Amino acid sequence: MEFLRFLAQYRTPAGDIFFQGITYLAQEVFVVAVICWLFWCTNKRLAYTLGFSYFSSGLFVQGLKITFRIPRPWILDPTFSPVDSAVAGATGYSFPSGHTQSISSLFGTLAFHGKKLRQKCLCLFVVFLVGFSRMYLGCHTPKDVCTSWALTLFFTWLAYSLFYKRDFQKGKEGRISLIMAALCIFLCIYAVILNQSGTITLSYARDCLKAAGAGTAFALGFYVENRFIRFTLPKKMSQKLFRTILGLTVALCIQEGLKPLIGTSLPASFIRYFLVVSWILILYPLLFTKFSRKDAAKA
């Protein structure tokens, strides 16, 4: 808390706007959009690597959140004031930082993948900057951010080493998918038990079910696409842009459109995020693969 108070002394209106903008880079919409662009258009293998880093570290972060149940800094110390504009986006428990996990998996993967030193340094600087922004805004303590950095960068290194550099998944897609799905189901059961016992509220359990639903769909999609779909990447930029814009638009419609239809219960939260990621990894690739084959047959 002392470090957060130290930073609070140097807040300015311009600084508040700048760091609020920086923290938006860690929103799930931005990270998922990058994964989709890589997966649908440029580098499926890197997209899978990023997906494993993002979803596996996200599962562990959610599990740690509901295990330690550490409140936000302004709840721990009512005399401390965060930046007002950042409070609405600071949902869930404080430890570890979810925003830091999200950006670390994305730019950490890109740092490992970068060919030049300046590319790696730039990516790591973004990771640092977003983590720092969470402390500047008063949403997380150094312990929250540093733990998330360490945890996520470990998963990122592991995913990149196994799935990108070594092609570890070849022939093992089924077993890898089952392990990933089992971790998701474990988090579901754990969150439901804590919720039913009154240890955590519905909103905290809902965050876990969202992560588990997305992770389960990723595990299923990884297996199905690798074994049965195996779509090809488009070559023209116009095709890439069209594929990405259409795919993301439908994904957003599924995520937001289903909410008033099926509600926000725990099962509904799981189903909604399961369907979004299933669209990204299975349903949409099936569609554009089918149309690509029809176009090839006509030609």
PDB file of C-alpha atoms in Angstrom:
ATOM      1  CA  MET A   1       0.000   0.000   0.000  1.00  0.00           C
ATOM      2  CA  GLU A   2       2.875   2.373   0.658  1.00  0.00           C
ATOM      3  CA  PHE A   3       4.025   2.111  -2.953  1.00  0.00           C
ATOM      4  CA  LEU A   4       0.497   2.871  -4.189  1.00  0.00           C
ATOM      5  CA  ARG A   5       0.364   5.929  -1.932  1.00  0.00           C
ATOM      6  CA  PHE A   6       3.729   7.021  -3.303  1.00  0.00           C
ATOM      7  CA  LEU A   7       2.435   6.762  -6.880  1.00  0.00           C
ATOM      8  CA  ALA A   8      -0.797   8.555  -5.967  1.00  0.00           C
ATOM      9  CA  GLN A   9       1.215  11.659  -5.058  1.00  0.00           C
ATOM     10  CA  TYR A  10       2.282  12.028  -8.681  1.00  0.00           C
ATOM     11  CA  ARG A  11      -1.068  11.489 -10.396  1.00  0.00           C
ATOM     12  CA  THR A  12      -2.129  14.114 -12.906  1.00  0.00           C
ATOM     13  CA  PRO A  13      -5.226  14.358 -15.127  1.00  0.00           C
ATOM     14  CA  ALA A  14      -3.052  13.652 -18.188  1.00  0.00           C
ATOM     15  CA  GLY A  15      -1.398  10.716 -16.420  1.00  0.00           C
ATOM     16  CA  ASP A  16      -4.774   9.308 -15.417  1.00  0.00           C
ATOM     17  CA  ILE A  17      -5.965   9.394 -19.038  1.00  0.00           C
ATOM     18  CA  PHE A  18      -2.709   7.934 -20.358  1.00  0.00           C
ATOM     19  CA  PHE A  19      -2.560   4.992 -17.968  1.00  0.00           C
ATOM     20  CA  GLN A  20      -6.276   4.343 -18.298  1.00  0.00           C
ATOM     21  CA  GLY A  21      -5.698   4.058 -22.032  1.00  0.00           C
ATOM     22  CA  ILE A  22      -2.705   1.761 -21.486  1.00  0.00           C
ATOM     23  CA  THR A  23      -4.712  -0.560 -19.276  1.00  0.00           C
ATOM     24  CA  TYR A  24      -7.321  -0.979 -22.042  1.00  0.00           C
ATOM     25  CA  LEU A  25      -4.697  -2.954 -23.988  1.00  0.00           C
ATOM     26  CA  ALA A  26      -5.256  -5.769 -21.504  1.00  0.00           C
ATOM     27  CA  GLN A  27      -9.000  -6.016 -22.121  1.00  0.00           C
ATOM     28  CA  GLU A  28     -10.057  -9.475 -23.298  1.00  0.00           C
ATOM     29  CA  VAL A  29     -11.529  -8.008 -26.511  1.00  0.00           C
ATOM     30  CA  PHE A  30      -8.118  -6.774 -27.668  1.00  0.00           C
ATOM     31  CA  VAL A  31      -6.261  -9.969 -26.759  1.00  0.00           C
ATOM     32  CA  VAL A  32      -8.886 -12.226 -28.353  1.00  0.00           C
ATOM     33  CA  ALA A  33      -8.874 -10.061 -31.504  1.00  0.00           C
ATOM     34  CA  VAL A  34      -5.109 -10.581 -31.847  1.00  0.00           C
ATOM     35  CA  ILE A  35      -5.491 -14.336 -31.330  1.00  0.00           C
ATOM     36  CA  CYS A  36      -8.218 -14.421 -33.989  1.00  0.00           C
ATOM     37  CA  TRP A  37      -6.122 -12.471 -36.494  1.00  0.00           C
ATOM     38  CA  LEU A  38      -3.213 -14.860 -36.003  1.00  0.00           C
ATOM     39  CA  PHE A  39      -5.404 -17.964 -36.056  1.00  0.00           C
ATOM     40  CA  TRP A  40      -7.636 -17.127 -39.000  1.00  0.00           C
ATOM     41  CA  CYS A  41      -5.162 -15.254 -41.168  1.00  0.00           C
ATOM     42  CA  THR A  42      -1.427 -15.390 -40.470  1.00  0.00           C
ATOM     43  CA  ASN A  43       0.069 -17.992 -38.101  1.00  0.00           C
ATOM     44  CA  LYS A  44      -2.072 -20.768 -36.618  1.00  0.00           C
ATOM     45  CA  ARG A  45       0.784 -22.303 -34.689  1.00  0.00           C
ATOM     46  CA  LEU A  46       1.615 -19.020 -32.959  1.00  0.00           C
ATOM     47  CA  ALA A  47      -2.090 -18.487 -32.274  1.00  0.00           C
ATOM     48  CA  TYR A  48      -2.321 -21.876 -30.552  1.00  0.00           C
ATOM     49  CA  THR A  49       0.802 -21.077 -28.541  1.00  0.00           C
ATOM     50  CA  LEU A  50      -0.676 -17.760 -27.450  1.00  0.00           C
ATOM     51  CA  GLY A  51      -3.992 -19.466 -26.704  1.00  0.00           C
ATOM     52  CA  PHE A  52      -2.391 -22.016 -24.404  1.00  0.00           C
ATOM     53  CA  SER A  53      -0.505 -19.279 -22.593  1.00  0.00           C
ATOM     54  CA  TYR A  54      -3.569 -17.056 -22.289  1.00  0.00           C
ATOM     55  CA  PHE A  55      -6.119 -19.667 -21.231  1.00  0.00           C
ATOM     56  CA  SER A  56      -3.912 -21.762 -18.937  1.00  0.00           C
ATOM     57  CA  SER A  57      -2.522 -18.766 -17.044  1.00  0.00           C
ATOM     58  CA  GLY A  58      -6.032 -17.312 -16.887  1.00  0.00           C
ATOM     59  CA  LEU A  59      -7.343 -20.483 -15.236  1.00  0.00           C
ATOM     60  CA  PHE A  60      -4.631 -20.366 -12.596  1.00  0.00           C
ATOM     61  CA  VAL A  61      -5.118 -16.663 -11.944  1.00  0.00           C
ATOM     62  CA  GLN A  62      -8.863 -17.162 -11.434  1.00  0.00           C
ATOM     63  CA  GLY A  63      -8.158 -20.113  -9.150  1.00  0.00           C
ATOM     64  CA  LEU A  64      -5.754 -18.055  -7.047  1.00  0.00           C
ATOM     65  CA  LYS A  65      -8.215 -15.159  -6.891  1.00  0.00           C
ATOM     66  CA  ILE A  66     -10.984 -17.239  -5.305  1.00  0.00           C
ATOM     67  CA  THR A  67      -8.522 -19.137  -3.100  1.00  0.00           C
ATOM     68  CA  PHE A  68      -6.869 -16.128  -1.426  1.00  0.00           C
ATOM     69  CA  ARG A  69      -9.823 -13.728  -1.858  1.00  0.00           C
ATOM     70  CA  ILE A  70      -7.776 -10.561  -1.316  1.00  0.00           C
ATOM     71  CA  PRO A  71      -9.909  -7.397  -1.682  1.00  0.00           C
ATOM     72  CA  ARG A  72      -9.003  -4.402  -3.816  1.00  0.00           C
ATOM     73  CA  PRO A  73      -6.621  -1.812  -2.315  1.00  0.00           C
ATOM     74  CA  TRP A  74      -9.360   0.724  -1.538  1.00  0.00           C
ATOM     75  CA  ILE A  75     -11.281  -1.972   0.346  1.00  0.00           C
ATOM     76  CA  LEU A  76      -8.198  -3.088   2.254  1.00  0.00           C
ATOM     77  CA  ASP A  77      -7.577   0.534   3.218  1.00  0.00           C
ATOM     78  CA  PRO A  78     -10.672   2.778   3.006  1.00  0.00           C
ATOM     79  CA  THR A  79      -8.446   5.876   3.281  1.00  0.00           C
ATOM     80  CA  PHE A  80      -6.827   5.069  -0.079  1.00  0.00           C
ATOM     81  CA  SER A  81      -8.458   6.391  -3.254  1.00  0.00           C
ATOM     82  CA  PRO A  82      -7.935   4.852  -6.714  1.00  0.00           C
ATOM     83  CA  VAL A  83      -8.414   6.736  -9.968  1.00  0.00           C
ATOM     84  CA  ASP A  84     -12.211   6.938 -10.285  1.00  0.00           C
ATOM     85  CA  SER A  85     -12.353   5.986 -13.966  1.00  0.00           C
ATOM     86  CA  ALA A  86     -10.543   2.704 -13.284  1.00  0.00           C
ATOM     87  CA  VAL A  87     -12.878   1.377 -10.590  1.00  0.00           C
ATOM     88  CA  ALA A  88     -15.636   0.170 -12.960  1.00  0.00           C
ATOM     89  CA  GLY A  89     -13.231  -2.183 -14.757  1.00  0.00           C
ATOM     90  CA  ALA A  90     -11.675  -3.514 -11.560  1.00  0.00           C
ATOM     91  CA  THR A  91     -13.986  -6.445 -10.912  1.00  0.00           C
ATOM     92  CA  GLY A  92     -13.205  -9.539  -8.883  1.00  0.00           C
ATOM     93  CA  TYR A  93     -10.541 -10.024  -6.267  1.00  0.00           C
ATOM     94  CA  SER A  94      -7.244  -8.178  -6.387  1.00  0.00           C
ATOM     95  CA  PHE A  95      -4.669 -10.981  -6.215  1.00  0.00           C
ATOM     96  CA  PRO A  96      -3.266 -11.754  -8.776  1.00  0.00           C
ATOM     97  CA  SER A  97      -3.862  -9.106 -11.434  1.00  0.00           C
ATOM     98  CA  GLY A  98      -6.023 -10.330 -14.309  1.00  0.00           C
ATOM     99  CA  HIS A  99      -5.135  -7.413 -16.590  1.00  0.00           C
ATOM    100  CA  THR A 100      -1.436  -8.103 -16.057  1.00  0.00           C
ATOM    101  CA  GLN A 101      -1.994 -11.793 -16.832  1.00  0.00           C
ATOM    102  CA  SER A 102      -3.827 -10.959 -20.038  1.00  0.00           C
ATOM    103  CA  ILE A 103      -1.206  -8.576 -21.432  1.00  0.00           C
ATOM    104  CA  SER A 104       1.712 -10.713 -20.250  1.00  0.00           C
ATOM    105  CA  SER A 105       0.453 -13.757 -22.140  1.00  0.00           C
ATOM    106  CA  LEU A 106      -0.006 -11.721 -25.333  1.00  0.00           C
ATOM    107  CA  PHE A 107       3.122  -9.601 -25.417  1.00  0.00           C
ATOM    108  CA  GLY A 108       5.185 -12.195 -23.582  1.00  0.00           C
ATOM    109  CA  THR A 109       4.477 -14.632 -26.424  1.00  0.00           C
ATOM    110  CA  LEU A 110       5.307 -11.950 -28.984  1.00  0.00           C
ATOM    111  CA  ALA A 111       8.540 -11.205 -27.113  1.00  0.00           C
ATOM    112  CA  PHE A 112       9.613 -14.849 -27.327  1.00  0.00           C
ATOM    113  CA  HIS A 113       8.651 -14.858 -30.994  1.00  0.00           C
ATOM    114  CA  GLY A 114      10.406 -11.600 -31.882  1.00  0.00           C
ATOM    115  CA  LYS A 115      13.489 -11.981 -34.054  1.00  0.00           C
ATOM    116  CA  LYS A 116      15.228  -8.763 -33.074  1.00  0.00           C
ATOM    117  CA  LEU A 117      16.258  -7.530 -29.651  1.00  0.00           C
ATOM    118  CA  ARG A 118      14.364  -4.251 -30.026  1.00  0.00           C
ATOM    119  CA  GLN A 119      11.162  -6.182 -30.813  1.00  0.00           C
ATOM    120  CA  LYS A 120      11.563  -8.269 -27.676  1.00  0.00           C
ATOM    121  CA  CYS A 121      12.338  -5.204 -25.563  1.00  0.00           C
ATOM    122  CA  LEU A 122       9.318  -3.318 -26.916  1.00  0.00           C
ATOM    123  CA  CYS A 123       6.990  -6.216 -26.106  1.00  0.00           C
ATOM    124  CA  LEU A 124       8.384  -6.574 -22.592  1.00  0.00           C
ATOM    125  CA  PHE A 125       8.083  -2.814 -22.110  1.00  0.00           C
ATOM    126  CA  VAL A 126       4.355  -3.054 -22.914  1.00  0.00           C
ATOM    127  CA  VAL A 127       4.047  -5.875 -20.347  1.00  0.00           C
ATOM    128  CA  PHE A 128       5.762  -3.680 -17.755  1.00  0.00           C
ATOM    129  CA  LEU A 129       3.764  -0.580 -18.695  1.00  0.00           C
ATOM    130  CA  VAL A 130       0.368  -2.270 -18.314  1.00  0.00           C
ATOM    131  CA  GLY A 131       1.374  -3.799 -14.985  1.00  0.00           C
ATOM    132  CA  PHE A 132       2.601  -0.407 -13.796  1.00  0.00           C
ATOM    133  CA  SER A 133      -0.637   1.201 -14.976  1.00  0.00           C
ATOM    134  CA  ARG A 134      -2.620  -1.105 -12.692  1.00  0.00           C
ATOM    135  CA  MET A 135      -0.615   0.166  -9.721  1.00  0.00           C
ATOM    136  CA  TYR A 136      -0.723   3.802 -10.825  1.00  0.00           C
ATOM    137  CA  LEU A 137      -4.521   3.598 -11.134  1.00  0.00           C
ATOM    138  CA  GLY A 138      -4.678   2.090  -7.645  1.00  0.00           C
ATOM    139  CA  CYS A 139      -6.330  -1.160  -8.748  1.00  0.00           C
ATOM    140  CA  HIS A 140      -3.544  -3.533  -7.689  1.00  0.00           C
ATOM    141  CA  THR A 141      -0.651  -3.752  -5.257  1.00  0.00           C
ATOM    142  CA  PRO A 142       2.897  -4.681  -6.367  1.00  0.00           C
ATOM    143  CA  LYS A 143       2.291  -8.186  -4.996  1.00  0.00           C
ATOM    144  CA  ASP A 144      -0.739  -8.606  -7.277  1.00  0.00           C
ATOM    145  CA  VAL A 145       1.158  -7.455 -10.356  1.00  0.00           C
ATOM    146  CA  CYS A 146       4.487  -9.209  -9.698  1.00  0.00           C
ATOM    147  CA  THR A 147       2.797 -12.532  -8.960  1.00  0.00           C
ATOM    148  CA  SER A 148       0.828 -12.273 -12.185  1.00  0.00           C
ATOM    149  CA  TRP A 149       3.980 -11.401 -14.135  1.00  0.00           C
ATOM    150  CA  ALA A 150       5.859 -14.401 -12.737  1.00  0.00           C
ATOM    151  CA  LEU A 151       3.008 -16.867 -13.190  1.00  0.00           C
ATOM    152  CA  THR A 152       2.032 -15.781 -16.701  1.00  0.00           C
ATOM    153  CA  LEU A 153       5.535 -15.445 -18.090  1.00  0.00           C
ATOM    154  CA  PHE A 154       6.266 -18.958 -16.830  1.00  0.00           C
ATOM    155  CA  PHE A 155       3.235 -20.327 -18.691  1.00  0.00           C
ATOM    156  CA  THR A 156       4.181 -18.241 -21.726  1.00  0.00           C
ATOM    157  CA  TRP A 157       7.725 -19.612 -21.759  1.00  0.00           C
ATOM    158  CA  LEU A 158       6.398 -23.146 -21.300  1.00  0.00           C
ATOM    159  CA  ALA A 159       3.813 -22.804 -24.078  1.00  0.00           C
ATOM    160  CA  TYR A 160       6.279 -21.258 -26.513  1.00  0.00           C
ATOM    161  CA  SER A 161       8.940 -23.873 -25.754  1.00  0.00           C
ATOM    162  CA  LEU A 162       6.555 -26.811 -26.171  1.00  0.00           C
ATOM    163  CA  PHE A 163       4.075 -25.722 -28.816  1.00  0.00           C
ATOM    164  CA  TYR A 164       6.068 -23.425 -31.064  1.00  0.00           C
ATOM    165  CA  LYS A 165       9.710 -24.388 -30.877  1.00  0.00           C
ATOM    166  CA  ARG A 166       9.398 -28.144 -30.337  1.00  0.00           C
ATOM    167  CA  ASP A 167       6.065 -29.047 -31.959  1.00  0.00           C
ATOM    168  CA  PHE A 168       5.315 -30.996 -28.776  1.00  0.00           C
ATOM    169  CA  GLN A 169       1.607 -31.349 -29.597  1.00  0.00           C
ATOM    170  CA  LYS A 170       2.051 -33.414 -32.752  1.00  0.00           C
ATOM    171  CA  GLY A 171       0.213 -36.712 -32.243  1.00  0.00           C
ATOM    172  CA  LYS A 172      -0.760 -35.727 -28.695  1.00  0.00           C
ATOM    173  CA  GLU A 173      -3.674 -33.413 -29.426  1.00  0.00           C
ATOM    174  CA  GLY A 174      -6.190 -35.636 -27.657  1.00  0.00           C
ATOM    175  CA  ARG A 175      -4.236 -35.949 -24.427  1.00  0.00           C
ATOM    176  CA  ILE A 176      -3.382 -32.249 -24.340  1.00  0.00           C
ATOM    177  CA  SER A 177      -7.014 -31.311 -24.886  1.00  0.00           C
ATOM    178  CA  LEU A 178      -8.172 -33.650 -22.127  1.00  0.00           C
ATOM    179  CA  ILE A 179      -5.690 -32.170 -19.643  1.00  0.00           C
ATOM    180  CA  MET A 180      -6.761 -28.639 -20.519  1.00  0.00           C
ATOM    181  CA  ALA A 181     -10.441 -29.532 -20.258  1.00  0.00           C
ATOM    182  CA  ALA A 182      -9.864 -31.286 -16.923  1.00  0.00           C
ATOM    183  CA  LEU A 183      -8.284 -28.116 -15.488  1.00  0.00           C
ATOM    184  CA  CYS A 184     -11.321 -26.151 -16.645  1.00  0.00           C
ATOM    185  CA  ILE A 185     -13.786 -28.585 -15.081  1.00  0.00           C
ATOM    186  CA  PHE A 186     -11.805 -28.553 -11.835  1.00  0.00           C
ATOM    187  CA  LEU A 187     -12.036 -24.752 -11.690  1.00  0.00           C
ATOM    188  CA  CYS A 188     -15.794 -24.978 -12.361  1.00  0.00           C
ATOM    189  CA  ILE A 189     -16.355 -27.432  -9.519  1.00  0.00           C
ATOM    190  CA  TYR A 190     -14.118 -25.472  -7.166  1.00  0.00           C
ATOM    191  CA  ALA A 191     -15.890 -22.172  -7.901  1.00  0.00           C
ATOM    192  CA  VAL A 192     -19.363 -23.703  -7.541  1.00  0.00           C
ATOM    193  CA  ILE A 193     -18.468 -25.305  -4.206  1.00  0.00           C
ATOM    194  CA  LEU A 194     -17.108 -22.019  -2.845  1.00  0.00           C
ATOM    195  CA  ASN A 195     -20.178 -20.173  -4.083  1.00  0.00           C
ATOM    196  CA  GLN A 196     -22.668 -22.635  -2.622  1.00  0.00           C
ATOM    197  CA  SER A 197     -20.856 -22.580   0.715  1.00  0.00           C
ATOM    198  CA  GLY A 198     -21.119 -18.790   0.797  1.00  0.00           C
ATOM    199  CA  THR A 199     -17.344 -18.300   0.582  1.00  0.00           C
ATOM    200  CA  ILE A 200     -17.508 -16.315  -2.663  1.00  0.00           C
ATOM    201  CA  THR A 201     -20.358 -14.410  -4.250  1.00  0.00           C
ATOM    202  CA  LEU A 202     -22.044 -15.242  -7.537  1.00  0.00           C
ATOM    203  CA  SER A 203     -20.109 -12.566  -9.455  1.00  0.00           C
ATOM    204  CA  TYR A 204     -16.741 -14.033  -8.460  1.00  0.00           C
ATOM    205  CA  ALA A 205     -17.855 -17.565  -9.328  1.00  0.00           C
ATOM    206  CA  ARG A 206     -19.207 -16.274 -12.652  1.00  0.00           C
ATOM    207  CA  ASP A 207     -15.749 -14.992 -13.646  1.00  0.00           C
ATOM    208  CA  CYS A 208     -14.345 -18.487 -13.054  1.00  0.00           C
ATOM    209  CA  LEU A 209     -17.084 -20.140 -15.102  1.00  0.00           C
ATOM    210  CA  LYS A 210     -16.426 -17.736 -17.981  1.00  0.00           C
ATOM    211  CA  ALA A 211     -12.715 -18.618 -17.953  1.00  0.00           C
ATOM    212  CA  ALA A 212     -13.516 -22.321 -17.715  1.00  0.00           C
ATOM    213  CA  GLY A 213     -16.054 -22.179 -20.532  1.00  0.00           C
ATOM    214  CA  ALA A 214     -13.596 -20.425 -22.839  1.00  0.00           C
ATOM    215  CA  GLY A 215     -10.787 -22.786 -21.838  1.00  0.00           C
ATOM    216  CA  THR A 216     -12.895 -25.895 -22.414  1.00  0.00           C
ATOM    217  CA  ALA A 217     -13.875 -24.686 -25.886  1.00  0.00           C
ATOM    218  CA  PHE A 218     -10.235 -23.926 -26.641  1.00  0.00           C
ATOM    219  CA  ALA A 219      -9.259 -27.466 -25.628  1.00  0.00           C
ATOM    220  CA  LEU A 220     -12.002 -28.935 -27.827  1.00  0.00           C
ATOM    221  CA  GLY A 221     -11.236 -26.599 -30.728  1.00  0.00           C
ATOM    222  CA  PHE A 222      -7.527 -27.367 -30.597  1.00  0.00           C
ATOM    223  CA  TYR A 223      -8.278 -31.071 -31.019  1.00  0.00           C
ATOM    224  CA  VAL A 224     -11.038 -30.758 -33.623  1.00  0.00           C
ATOM    225  CA  GLU A 225      -9.269 -28.248 -35.856  1.00  0.00           C
ATOM    226  CA  ASN A 226      -5.943 -30.094 -35.785  1.00  0.00           C
ATOM    227  CA  ARG A 227      -7.468 -33.492 -36.466  1.00  0.00           C
ATOM    228  CA  PHE A 228     -10.377 -32.758 -38.796  1.00  0.00           C
ATOM    229  CA  ILE A 229     -10.565 -29.206 -40.178  1.00  0.00           C
ATOM    230  CA  ARG A 230      -7.007 -28.066 -40.914  1.00  0.00           C
ATOM    231  CA  PHE A 231      -8.034 -24.942 -42.785  1.00  0.00           C
ATOM    232  CA  THR A 232      -5.644 -22.953 -44.937  1.00  0.00           C
ATOM    233  CA  LEU A 233      -4.732 -19.323 -44.409  1.00  0.00           C
ATOM    234  CA  PRO A 234      -5.817 -16.651 -46.889  1.00  0.00           C
ATOM    235  CA  LYS A 235      -3.157 -14.974 -49.007  1.00  0.00           C
ATOM    236  CA  LYS A 236      -4.738 -11.647 -49.916  1.00  0.00           C
ATOM    237  CA  MET A 237      -4.985  -8.843 -47.361  1.00  0.00           C
ATOM    238  CA  SER A 238      -8.575  -8.152 -48.428  1.00  0.00           C
ATOM    239  CA  GLN A 239      -9.487 -11.768 -47.608  1.00  0.00           C
ATOM    240  CA  LYS A 240      -7.756 -11.535 -44.235  1.00  0.00           C
ATOM    241  CA  LEU A 241      -9.547  -8.338 -43.298  1.00  0.00           C
ATOM    242  CA  PHE A 242     -12.945  -9.658 -44.397  1.00  0.00           C
ATOM    243  CA  ARG A 243     -12.442 -12.941 -42.541  1.00  0.00           C
ATOM    244  CA  THR A 244     -11.374 -11.156 -39.364  1.00  0.00           C
ATOM    245  CA  ILE A 245     -14.063  -8.474 -39.349  1.00  0.00           C
ATOM    246  CA  LEU A 246     -16.873 -10.936 -40.045  1.00  0.00           C
ATOM    247  CA  GLY A 247     -15.606 -13.480 -37.520  1.00  0.00           C
ATOM    248  CA  LEU A 248     -15.139 -10.950 -34.723  1.00  0.00           C
ATOM    249  CA  THR A 249     -18.536  -9.378 -35.404  1.00  0.00           C
ATOM    250  CA  VAL A 250     -20.298 -12.727 -35.027  1.00  0.00           C
ATOM    251  CA  ALA A 251     -18.239 -13.571 -31.923  1.00  0.00           C
ATOM    252  CA  LEU A 252     -19.265 -10.281 -30.320  1.00  0.00           C
ATOM    253  CA  CYS A 253     -22.907 -10.896 -31.251  1.00  0.00           C
ATOM    254  CA  ILE A 254     -22.764 -14.330 -29.599  1.00  0.00           C
ATOM    255  CA  GLN A 255     -21.157 -12.958 -26.460  1.00  0.00           C
ATOM    256  CA  GLU A 256     -23.514 -10.012 -26.012  1.00  0.00           C
ATOM    257  CA  GLY A 257     -26.604 -11.346 -27.762  1.00  0.00           C
ATOM    258  CA  LEU A 258     -26.897 -14.484 -25.681  1.00  0.00           C
ATOM    259  CA  LYS A 259     -26.765 -12.600 -22.388  1.00  0.00           C
ATOM    260  CA  PRO A 260     -30.415 -11.386 -22.447  1.00  0.00           C
ATOM    261  CA  LEU A 261     -31.561 -14.740 -23.873  1.00  0.00           C
ATOM    262  CA  ILE A 262     -29.976 -17.196 -21.442  1.00  0.00           C
ATOM    263  CA  GLY A 263     -29.209 -14.916 -18.514  1.00  0.00           C
ATOM    264  CA  THR A 264     -26.087 -14.615 -16.369  1.00  0.00           C
ATOM    265  CA  SER A 265     -26.318 -17.682 -14.149  1.00  0.00           C
ATOM    266  CA  LEU A 266     -23.233 -19.850 -13.642  1.00  0.00           C
ATOM    267  CA  PRO A 267     -24.210 -22.401 -16.328  1.00  0.00           C
ATOM    268  CA  ALA A 268     -25.176 -19.574 -18.707  1.00  0.00           C
ATOM    269  CA  SER A 269     -21.809 -17.870 -18.194  1.00  0.00           C
ATOM    270  CA  PHE A 270     -20.006 -21.116 -18.997  1.00  0.00           C
ATOM    271  CA  ILE A 271     -22.143 -21.765 -22.084  1.00  0.00           C
ATOM    272  CA  ARG A 272     -21.825 -18.227 -23.444  1.00  0.00           C
ATOM    273  CA  TYR A 273     -18.028 -18.193 -23.388  1.00  0.00           C
ATOM    274  CA  PHE A 274     -17.877 -21.809 -24.568  1.00  0.00           C
ATOM    275  CA  LEU A 275     -19.910 -20.866 -27.635  1.00  0.00           C
ATOM    276  CA  VAL A 276     -17.821 -17.771 -28.384  1.00  0.00           C
ATOM    277  CA  VAL A 277     -14.545 -19.718 -28.451  1.00  0.00           C
ATOM    278  CA  SER A 278     -16.201 -22.652 -30.244  1.00  0.00           C
ATOM    279  CA  TRP A 279     -17.230 -20.230 -32.974  1.00  0.00           C
ATOM    280  CA  ILE A 280     -13.660 -18.936 -33.242  1.00  0.00           C
ATOM    281  CA  LEU A 281     -11.897 -22.321 -33.346  1.00  0.00           C
ATOM    282  CA  ILE A 282     -14.464 -24.720 -34.840  1.00  0.00           C
ATOM    283  CA  LEU A 283     -17.652 -23.321 -36.375  1.00  0.00           C
ATOM    284  CA  TYR A 284     -16.198 -20.387 -38.285  1.00  0.00           C
ATOM    285  CA  PRO A 285     -13.227 -22.378 -39.675  1.00  0.00           C
ATOM    286  CA  LEU A 286     -15.697 -25.029 -40.836  1.00  0.00           C
ATOM    287  CA  LEU A 287     -17.697 -22.385 -42.679  1.00  0.00           C
ATOM    288  CA  PHE A 288     -14.884 -20.660 -44.518  1.00  0.00           C
ATOM    289  CA  THR A 289     -13.235 -24.008 -45.269  1.00  0.00           C
ATOM    290  CA  LYS A 290     -16.461 -25.180 -46.875  1.00  0.00           C
ATOM    291  CA  PHE A 291     -16.792 -22.019 -48.964  1.00  0.00           C
ATOM    292  CA  SER A 292     -13.116 -22.124 -49.944  1.00  0.00           C
ATOM    293  CA  ARG A 293     -13.561 -25.633 -51.285  1.00  0.00           C
ATOM    294  CA  LYS A 294     -16.637 -24.589 -53.268  1.00  0.00           C
ATOM    295  CA  ASP A 295     -14.724 -21.685 -54.808  1.00  0.00           C
ATOM    296  CA  ALA A 296     -11.813 -23.989 -55.661  1.00  0.00           C
ATOM    297  CA  ALA A 297     -14.184 -26.492 -57.295  1.00  0.00           C
ATOM    298  CA  LYS A 298     -15.783 -23.763 -59.433  1.00  0.00           C
ATOM    299  CA  ALA A 299     -12.363 -22.560 -60.533  1.00  0.00           C
TER     300      ALA A 299
END
